Amino acid sequence: MISADPPGDEMTNILSRLPVEALMQLRSVCKSWCNLIRDPHFVNMHMNQHSSYKESGYLIGKDIILDFAEIEECKDTTLDVAEIKECCTLYSDETFAEHKKMEFPLWESTKSFQIIGCCNGVLFLVYPLTPRSCCKMYFCNPATKIIKNLSNSPVQLPDVRVHVAFGFGWVPWLDEYKVVRILYSEQMNLIDPPKHPPVVEIYSLKTDSWTKIEIELSYFIISHTAEAFLDGCAYWVARKVINKNDFVVFFNMADHVFEEIKLPSCLGDGALTGSNGEVVFESIEGHLSLYDPRNQQFQDLHFQENPYIIELFAYKESLVLLDLGTEYWPSEFHDDGNEELESQTQESRNLRR
């Protein structure tokens, strides 16, 4: 029987090198190991250790699957009658071969949920993404199967159709995960001044609360999601309300300040995401290519298992959110947005004291 004494430095170092799946199983060895593995300092140690392991990286793709069997059973053989299903797949970021399908608790209940961003193995999920401001928001760690339901915002908005822009990321010097949400009246990009000015809110995981930022914006962020997150800042492409000129705007998650950058003339349309300096480009035809700026070489990404990839993110497994400890995959999700969370007490099961 393994001693319940806290693991020493040598054992802690060994454990920090193990993959997430193994560590999740080792929590049942004894209470001291369980406490260590969920400790925030160990979580960061494990994340830093594995950030240098190139082989541990993946690309996570949100795919659509067209169920052509449905077409064959119908008299109308147009594509419109096909059943569209969504799934998530992990691909190796070296060979781009499929690694495994990922399970999410939201797949079965709704097709409208969206992956807003991915940071340190945590996905920021939103559903439904509608022209109204009301939506459910979650932090989700697929490796540990822990999901965090973000608290509701206290901001009361008029009952109007809105455009929502999100940014999600980690501020390393604060060791804090944050979300910025910007809500626009859909008429803002048409009239100046707008009848309903934009609302900017910040969510902090440390406090599980929202803070409204008092700021005036004279531009309209085009995309729902940030194009990039770097050094505590979320970046988008925005458009001036008056002259319709496009430019880059970024928001500092620590200082809560917006700044503008001139749009590079070489920037074209296309979805892109990066990892270790490499950038994924989407061509006009929808093909994905990987560009390495160090050698200026392009490499085609052949996702032959399913060509209908609609979202792509750099992903590495981590233990982040494990210290929250009580919210696991929901046992049942309902279409009205209410959920029953499967609550478990980690230490009380299968622990040898």
GROMACS .gro file of C-alpha atoms in nm:
model
  353
    1MET     CA    1   0.000   0.000   0.000
    2ILE     CA    2   0.129   0.343  -0.096
    3SER     CA    3   0.194   0.578   0.193
    4ALA     CA    4  -0.052   0.861   0.244
    5ASP     CA    5   0.235   1.100   0.313
    6PRO     CA    6   0.266   1.385   0.062
    7PRO     CA    7   0.484   1.287  -0.237
    8GLY     CA    8   0.840   1.419  -0.225
    9ASP     CA    9   0.998   1.643  -0.487
   10GLU     CA   10   1.131   1.349  -0.691
   11MET     CA   11   0.794   1.174  -0.706
   12THR     CA   12   0.618   1.505  -0.783
   13ASN     CA   13   0.857   1.559  -1.073
   14ILE     CA   14   0.786   1.208  -1.206
   15LEU     CA   15   0.410   1.256  -1.178
   16SER     CA   16   0.427   1.590  -1.358
   17ARG     CA   17   0.565   1.412  -1.666
   18LEU     CA   18   0.273   1.169  -1.697
   19PRO     CA   19  -0.018   1.224  -1.938
   20VAL     CA   20  -0.350   1.353  -1.810
   21GLU     CA   21  -0.529   1.020  -1.852
   22ALA     CA   22  -0.278   0.842  -1.627
   23LEU     CA   23  -0.294   1.114  -1.362
   24MET     CA   24  -0.673   1.101  -1.354
   25GLN     CA   25  -0.648   0.730  -1.270
   26LEU     CA   26  -0.373   0.781  -1.013
   27ARG     CA   27  -0.596   1.008  -0.805
   28SER     CA   28  -0.746   0.692  -0.656
   29VAL     CA   29  -0.410   0.565  -0.525
   30CYS     CA   30  -0.431   0.768  -0.204
   31LYS     CA   31  -0.568   1.095  -0.078
   32SER     CA   32  -0.231   1.274  -0.079
   33TRP     CA   33  -0.182   1.195  -0.449
   34CYS     CA   34  -0.533   1.312  -0.526
   35ASN     CA   35  -0.472   1.639  -0.342
   36LEU     CA   36  -0.140   1.688  -0.522
   37ILE     CA   37  -0.278   1.626  -0.872
   38ARG     CA   38  -0.557   1.877  -0.827
   39ASP     CA   39  -0.335   2.139  -0.658
   40PRO     CA   40  -0.310   2.456  -0.874
   41HIS     CA   41   0.070   2.465  -0.843
   42PHE     CA   42   0.098   2.107  -0.970
   43VAL     CA   43  -0.151   2.183  -1.249
   44ASN     CA   44   0.073   2.468  -1.368
   45MET     CA   45   0.385   2.254  -1.325
   46HIS     CA   46   0.231   1.979  -1.538
   47MET     CA   47   0.121   2.231  -1.803
   48ASN     CA   48   0.468   2.389  -1.823
   49GLN     CA   49   0.631   2.047  -1.839
   50HIS     CA   50   0.418   1.932  -2.131
   51SER     CA   51   0.428   2.261  -2.321
   52SER     CA   52   0.777   2.162  -2.437
   53TYR     CA   53   0.663   1.818  -2.558
   54LYS     CA   54   0.602   1.864  -2.928
   55GLU     CA   55   0.445   1.521  -2.962
   56SER     CA   56   0.170   1.611  -2.715
   57GLY     CA   57   0.010   1.871  -2.941
   58TYR     CA   58  -0.313   1.831  -3.135
   59LEU     CA   59  -0.546   2.019  -3.359
   60ILE     CA   60  -0.905   2.007  -3.247
   61GLY     CA   61  -1.153   2.034  -3.531
   62LYS     CA   62  -1.526   2.088  -3.510
   63ASP     CA   63  -1.668   1.893  -3.802
   64ILE     CA   64  -2.002   1.849  -3.971
   65ILE     CA   65  -2.120   1.511  -4.095
   66LEU     CA   66  -2.380   1.489  -4.369
   67ASP     CA   67  -2.594   1.179  -4.317
   68PHE     CA   68  -2.655   1.080  -4.679
   69ALA     CA   69  -2.860   0.778  -4.568
   70GLU     CA   70  -3.137   1.021  -4.495
   71ILE     CA   71  -3.129   1.140  -4.856
   72GLU     CA   72  -3.169   0.789  -4.995
   73GLU     CA   73  -3.484   0.729  -4.793
   74CYS     CA   74  -3.652   1.046  -4.921
   75LYS     CA   75  -3.806   1.119  -5.257
   76ASP     CA   76  -3.648   1.461  -5.256
   77THR     CA   77  -3.278   1.391  -5.309
   78THR     CA   78  -3.152   1.746  -5.262
   79LEU     CA   79  -2.883   1.815  -5.006
   80ASP     CA   80  -3.127   2.018  -4.796
   81VAL     CA   81  -3.293   1.703  -4.661
   82ALA     CA   82  -2.969   1.554  -4.531
   83GLU     CA   83  -2.936   1.535  -4.154
   84ILE     CA   84  -2.641   1.748  -4.041
   85LYS     CA   85  -2.459   1.618  -3.735
   86GLU     CA   86  -2.171   1.781  -3.550
   87CYS     CA   87  -1.872   1.617  -3.387
   88CYS     CA   88  -1.528   1.706  -3.259
   89THR     CA   89  -1.207   1.532  -3.361
   90LEU     CA   90  -0.849   1.543  -3.237
   91TYR     CA   91  -0.583   1.541  -3.510
   92SER     CA   92  -0.209   1.505  -3.465
   93ASP     CA   93  -0.040   1.839  -3.527
   94GLU     CA   94   0.253   1.651  -3.683
   95THR     CA   95   0.091   1.402  -3.923
   96PHE     CA   96  -0.263   1.549  -3.922
   97ALA     CA   97  -0.396   1.195  -3.885
   98GLU     CA   98  -0.711   1.150  -3.680
   99HIS     CA   99  -0.628   1.070  -3.317
  100LYS     CA  100  -0.975   1.021  -3.169
  101LYS     CA  101  -1.328   1.152  -3.161
  102MET     CA  102  -1.407   1.377  -2.866
  103GLU     CA  103  -1.719   1.351  -2.657
  104PHE     CA  104  -1.906   1.661  -2.549
  105PRO     CA  105  -2.216   1.683  -2.330
  106LEU     CA  106  -2.377   1.942  -2.557
  107TRP     CA  107  -2.374   1.746  -2.884
  108GLU     CA  108  -2.694   1.555  -2.823
  109SER     CA  109  -2.916   1.843  -2.718
  110THR     CA  110  -2.831   2.121  -2.960
  111LYS     CA  111  -2.655   2.186  -3.289
  112SER     CA  112  -2.610   2.556  -3.228
  113PHE     CA  113  -2.326   2.552  -2.974
  114GLN     CA  114  -1.995   2.703  -3.078
  115ILE     CA  115  -1.634   2.668  -2.969
  116ILE     CA  116  -1.528   3.028  -2.907
  117GLY     CA  117  -1.167   2.961  -2.815
  118CYS     CA  118  -0.914   2.717  -2.671
  119CYS     CA  119  -0.642   2.795  -2.418
  120ASN     CA  120  -0.423   2.561  -2.209
  121GLY     CA  121  -0.649   2.265  -2.282
  122VAL     CA  122  -0.967   2.453  -2.186
  123LEU     CA  123  -1.242   2.518  -2.439
  124PHE     CA  124  -1.481   2.811  -2.409
  125LEU     CA  125  -1.823   2.694  -2.529
  126VAL     CA  126  -2.131   2.904  -2.597
  127TYR     CA  127  -2.484   2.795  -2.687
  128PRO     CA  128  -2.712   2.889  -2.835
  129LEU     CA  129  -2.538   3.164  -3.033
  130THR     CA  130  -2.851   3.359  -3.123
  131PRO     CA  131  -2.941   3.718  -3.222
  132ARG     CA  132  -3.038   3.768  -2.856
  133SER     CA  133  -2.799   3.830  -2.572
  134CYS     CA  134  -2.907   3.532  -2.360
  135CYS     CA  135  -2.685   3.225  -2.391
  136LYS     CA  136  -2.520   2.959  -2.177
  137MET     CA  137  -2.142   2.978  -2.144
  138TYR     CA  138  -1.905   2.705  -2.026
  139PHE     CA  139  -1.538   2.634  -1.969
  140CYS     CA  140  -1.475   2.273  -2.062
  141ASN     CA  141  -1.168   2.051  -2.023
  142PRO     CA  142  -1.221   1.743  -2.244
  143ALA     CA  143  -0.920   1.561  -2.095
  144THR     CA  144  -1.049   1.572  -1.736
  145LYS     CA  145  -1.419   1.580  -1.833
  146ILE     CA  146  -1.476   1.882  -1.610
  147ILE     CA  147  -1.713   2.158  -1.714
  148LYS     CA  148  -1.761   2.496  -1.549
  149ASN     CA  149  -2.088   2.681  -1.594
  150LEU     CA  150  -2.009   3.054  -1.607
  151SER     CA  151  -2.224   3.271  -1.383
  152ASN     CA  152  -2.493   3.485  -1.543
  153SER     CA  153  -2.419   3.847  -1.621
  154PRO     CA  154  -2.613   4.101  -1.412
  155VAL     CA  155  -2.635   4.342  -1.707
  156GLN     CA  156  -2.992   4.400  -1.823
  157LEU     CA  157  -3.022   4.471  -2.193
  158PRO     CA  158  -3.317   4.594  -2.398
  159ASP     CA  159  -3.504   4.324  -2.587
  160VAL     CA  160  -3.332   4.380  -2.921
  161ARG     CA  161  -3.137   4.166  -3.162
  162VAL     CA  162  -2.767   4.182  -3.086
  163HIS     CA  163  -2.435   4.087  -3.238
  164VAL     CA  164  -2.198   3.931  -2.984
  165ALA     CA  165  -1.818   3.924  -3.002
  166PHE     CA  166  -1.611   3.714  -2.759
  167GLY     CA  167  -1.250   3.690  -2.653
  168PHE     CA  168  -1.112   3.418  -2.426
  169GLY     CA  169  -0.767   3.355  -2.285
  170TRP     CA  170  -0.526   3.327  -1.996
  171VAL     CA  171  -0.343   3.622  -1.843
  172PRO     CA  172  -0.017   3.454  -1.728
  173TRP     CA  173   0.107   3.723  -1.487
  174LEU     CA  174  -0.230   3.712  -1.310
  175ASP     CA  175  -0.272   3.334  -1.355
  176GLU     CA  176  -0.630   3.411  -1.447
  177TYR     CA  177  -0.869   3.295  -1.719
  178LYS     CA  178  -1.090   3.570  -1.855
  179VAL     CA  179  -1.366   3.626  -2.109
  180VAL     CA  180  -1.453   3.956  -2.273
  181ARG     CA  181  -1.801   3.986  -2.421
  182ILE     CA  182  -1.903   4.277  -2.643
  183LEU     CA  183  -2.271   4.317  -2.728
  184TYR     CA  184  -2.383   4.536  -3.015
  185SER     CA  185  -2.726   4.628  -3.134
  186GLU     CA  186  -2.750   4.485  -3.487
  187GLN     CA  187  -2.834   4.836  -3.611
  188MET     CA  188  -2.505   4.981  -3.481
  189ASN     CA  189  -2.317   4.913  -3.802
  190LEU     CA  190  -2.589   5.100  -3.994
  191ILE     CA  191  -2.651   5.415  -3.792
  192ASP     CA  192  -2.437   5.663  -3.599
  193PRO     CA  193  -2.485   5.730  -3.318
  194PRO     CA  194  -2.653   5.397  -3.236
  195LYS     CA  195  -2.978   5.389  -3.042
  196HIS     CA  196  -2.830   5.125  -2.809
  197PRO     CA  197  -2.453   5.171  -2.749
  198PRO     CA  198  -2.227   4.864  -2.715
  199VAL     CA  199  -2.190   4.689  -2.381
  200VAL     CA  200  -1.849   4.548  -2.278
  201GLU     CA  201  -1.821   4.291  -1.998
  202ILE     CA  202  -1.532   4.096  -1.845
  203TYR     CA  203  -1.568   3.755  -1.677
  204SER     CA  204  -1.305   3.633  -1.429
  205LEU     CA  205  -1.280   3.265  -1.337
  206LYS     CA  206  -1.115   3.356  -1.003
  207THR     CA  207  -1.422   3.546  -0.886
  208ASP     CA  208  -1.679   3.370  -1.108
  209SER     CA  209  -1.829   3.711  -1.179
  210TRP     CA  210  -1.881   3.969  -1.453
  211THR     CA  211  -1.769   4.332  -1.455
  212LYS     CA  212  -1.911   4.592  -1.690
  213ILE     CA  213  -1.651   4.816  -1.855
  214GLU     CA  214  -1.756   5.176  -1.915
  215ILE     CA  215  -1.616   5.258  -2.258
  216GLU     CA  216  -1.740   5.404  -2.585
  217LEU     CA  217  -1.672   5.213  -2.907
  218SER     CA  218  -1.701   5.369  -3.252
  219TYR     CA  219  -1.643   5.047  -3.440
  220PHE     CA  220  -1.810   4.712  -3.502
  221ILE     CA  221  -1.623   4.383  -3.445
  222ILE     CA  222  -1.703   4.164  -3.743
  223SER     CA  223  -1.648   3.810  -3.610
  224HIS     CA  224  -1.810   3.638  -3.311
  225THR     CA  225  -1.471   3.509  -3.196
  226ALA     CA  226  -1.126   3.660  -3.151
  227GLU     CA  227  -0.890   3.592  -3.440
  228ALA     CA  228  -0.598   3.550  -3.198
  229PHE     CA  229  -0.501   3.570  -2.830
  230LEU     CA  230  -0.145   3.667  -2.737
  231ASP     CA  231   0.021   3.792  -2.417
  232GLY     CA  232  -0.306   3.858  -2.237
  233CYS     CA  233  -0.472   4.037  -2.532
  234ALA     CA  234  -0.759   3.932  -2.760
  235TYR     CA  235  -0.744   4.046  -3.124
  236TRP     CA  236  -1.024   4.101  -3.376
  237VAL     CA  237  -1.082   4.263  -3.714
  238ALA     CA  238  -1.315   4.561  -3.666
  239ARG     CA  239  -1.494   4.809  -3.892
  240LYS     CA  240  -1.551   5.179  -3.837
  241VAL     CA  241  -1.919   5.274  -3.817
  242ILE     CA  242  -1.877   5.596  -4.018
  243ASN     CA  243  -1.631   5.524  -4.300
  244LYS     CA  244  -1.650   5.140  -4.295
  245ASN     CA  245  -1.269   5.108  -4.287
  246ASP     CA  246  -1.135   4.780  -4.145
  247PHE     CA  247  -0.854   4.759  -3.889
  248VAL     CA  248  -0.724   4.539  -3.606
  249VAL     CA  249  -0.841   4.604  -3.251
  250PHE     CA  250  -0.708   4.431  -2.941
  251PHE     CA  251  -0.826   4.425  -2.581
  252ASN     CA  252  -0.586   4.399  -2.288
  253MET     CA  253  -0.748   4.154  -2.044
  254ALA     CA  254  -0.541   4.282  -1.750
  255ASP     CA  255  -0.576   4.659  -1.798
  256HIS     CA  256  -0.923   4.647  -1.963
  257VAL     CA  257  -0.812   4.878  -2.245
  258PHE     CA  258  -0.887   4.867  -2.621
  259GLU     CA  259  -0.620   4.968  -2.875
  260GLU     CA  260  -0.620   4.987  -3.254
  261ILE     CA  261  -0.369   4.870  -3.516
  262LYS     CA  262  -0.366   4.940  -3.888
  263LEU     CA  263  -0.471   4.637  -4.090
  264PRO     CA  264  -0.173   4.487  -4.282
  265SER     CA  265  -0.214   4.522  -4.658
  266CYS     CA  266  -0.111   4.159  -4.707
  267LEU     CA  267  -0.395   4.025  -4.492
  268GLY     CA  268  -0.665   3.849  -4.692
  269ASP     CA  269  -0.984   3.671  -4.604
  270GLY     CA  270  -0.958   3.329  -4.445
  271ALA     CA  271  -0.970   3.156  -4.109
  272LEU     CA  272  -0.634   3.113  -3.938
  273THR     CA  273  -0.498   2.986  -3.612
  274GLY     CA  274  -0.144   2.929  -3.493
  275SER     CA  275   0.076   2.717  -3.268
  276ASN     CA  276   0.453   2.758  -3.214
  277GLY     CA  277   0.470   3.022  -3.485
  278GLU     CA  278   0.299   2.810  -3.751
  279VAL     CA  279  -0.019   2.945  -3.909
  280VAL     CA  280  -0.314   2.762  -4.063
  281PHE     CA  281  -0.462   2.930  -4.371
  282GLU     CA  282  -0.793   2.858  -4.539
  283SER     CA  283  -0.801   2.914  -4.914
  284ILE     CA  284  -1.097   3.047  -5.111
  285GLU     CA  285  -1.177   2.686  -5.204
  286GLY     CA  286  -1.185   2.591  -4.835
  287HIS     CA  287  -0.859   2.392  -4.835
  288LEU     CA  288  -0.634   2.420  -4.529
  289SER     CA  289  -0.259   2.476  -4.548
  290LEU     CA  290   0.006   2.511  -4.278
  291TYR     CA  291   0.259   2.792  -4.322
  292ASP     CA  292   0.590   2.798  -4.135
  293PRO     CA  293   0.730   3.156  -4.138
  294ARG     CA  294   1.074   3.029  -4.037
  295ASN     CA  295   1.134   2.852  -4.369
  296GLN     CA  296   0.847   3.016  -4.564
  297GLN     CA  297   0.711   2.675  -4.661
  298PHE     CA  298   0.347   2.571  -4.708
  299GLN     CA  299   0.217   2.223  -4.630
  300ASP     CA  300  -0.124   2.096  -4.734
  301LEU     CA  301  -0.338   1.964  -4.448
  302HIS     CA  302  -0.510   1.651  -4.571
  303PHE     CA  303  -0.798   1.584  -4.334
  304GLN     CA  304  -0.923   1.293  -4.542
  305GLU     CA  305  -1.151   1.149  -4.276
  306ASN     CA  306  -1.388   1.443  -4.306
  307PRO     CA  307  -1.343   1.743  -4.536
  308TYR     CA  308  -1.619   1.945  -4.366
  309ILE     CA  309  -1.410   2.107  -4.093
  310ILE     CA  310  -1.572   2.432  -3.988
  311GLU     CA  311  -1.355   2.525  -3.687
  312LEU     CA  312  -0.996   2.445  -3.600
  313PHE     CA  313  -0.797   2.517  -3.282
  314ALA     CA  314  -0.451   2.432  -3.146
  315TYR     CA  315  -0.501   2.206  -2.843
  316LYS     CA  316  -0.293   2.039  -2.571
  317GLU     CA  317  -0.431   1.828  -2.288
  318SER     CA  318  -0.398   1.972  -1.939
  319LEU     CA  319  -0.527   1.944  -1.582
  320VAL     CA  320  -0.664   2.301  -1.579
  321LEU     CA  321  -1.001   2.332  -1.395
  322LEU     CA  322  -0.928   2.014  -1.195
  323ASP     CA  323  -0.904   2.217  -0.874
  324LEU     CA  324  -1.273   2.312  -0.919
  325GLY     CA  325  -1.339   1.948  -0.847
  326THR     CA  326  -1.717   1.905  -0.843
  327GLU     CA  327  -1.871   1.969  -1.184
  328TYR     CA  328  -1.836   1.684  -1.432
  329TRP     CA  329  -2.000   1.600  -1.762
  330PRO     CA  330  -2.369   1.687  -1.727
  331SER     CA  331  -2.576   1.370  -1.702
  332GLU     CA  332  -2.850   1.534  -1.906
  333PHE     CA  333  -2.879   1.852  -2.110
  334HIS     CA  334  -3.213   1.996  -2.209
  335ASP     CA  335  -3.288   2.212  -2.511
  336ASP     CA  336  -3.421   2.490  -2.289
  337GLY     CA  337  -3.070   2.541  -2.155
  338ASN     CA  338  -3.128   2.385  -1.812
  339GLU     CA  339  -2.893   2.109  -1.710
  340GLU     CA  340  -2.851   1.855  -1.438
  341LEU     CA  341  -2.485   1.833  -1.341
  342GLU     CA  342  -2.350   1.503  -1.225
  343SER     CA  343  -2.194   1.599  -0.893
  344GLN     CA  344  -1.924   1.380  -0.750
  345THR     CA  345  -1.702   1.409  -0.447
  346GLN     CA  346  -1.358   1.316  -0.572
  347GLU     CA  347  -1.190   1.217  -0.248
  348SER     CA  348  -1.476   1.005  -0.114
  349ARG     CA  349  -1.457   0.735  -0.380
  350ASN     CA  350  -1.196   0.464  -0.408
  351LEU     CA  351  -0.944   0.645  -0.192
  352ARG     CA  352  -0.719   0.452   0.040
  353ARG     CA  353  -0.640   0.662   0.340
   0.00000   0.00000   0.00000
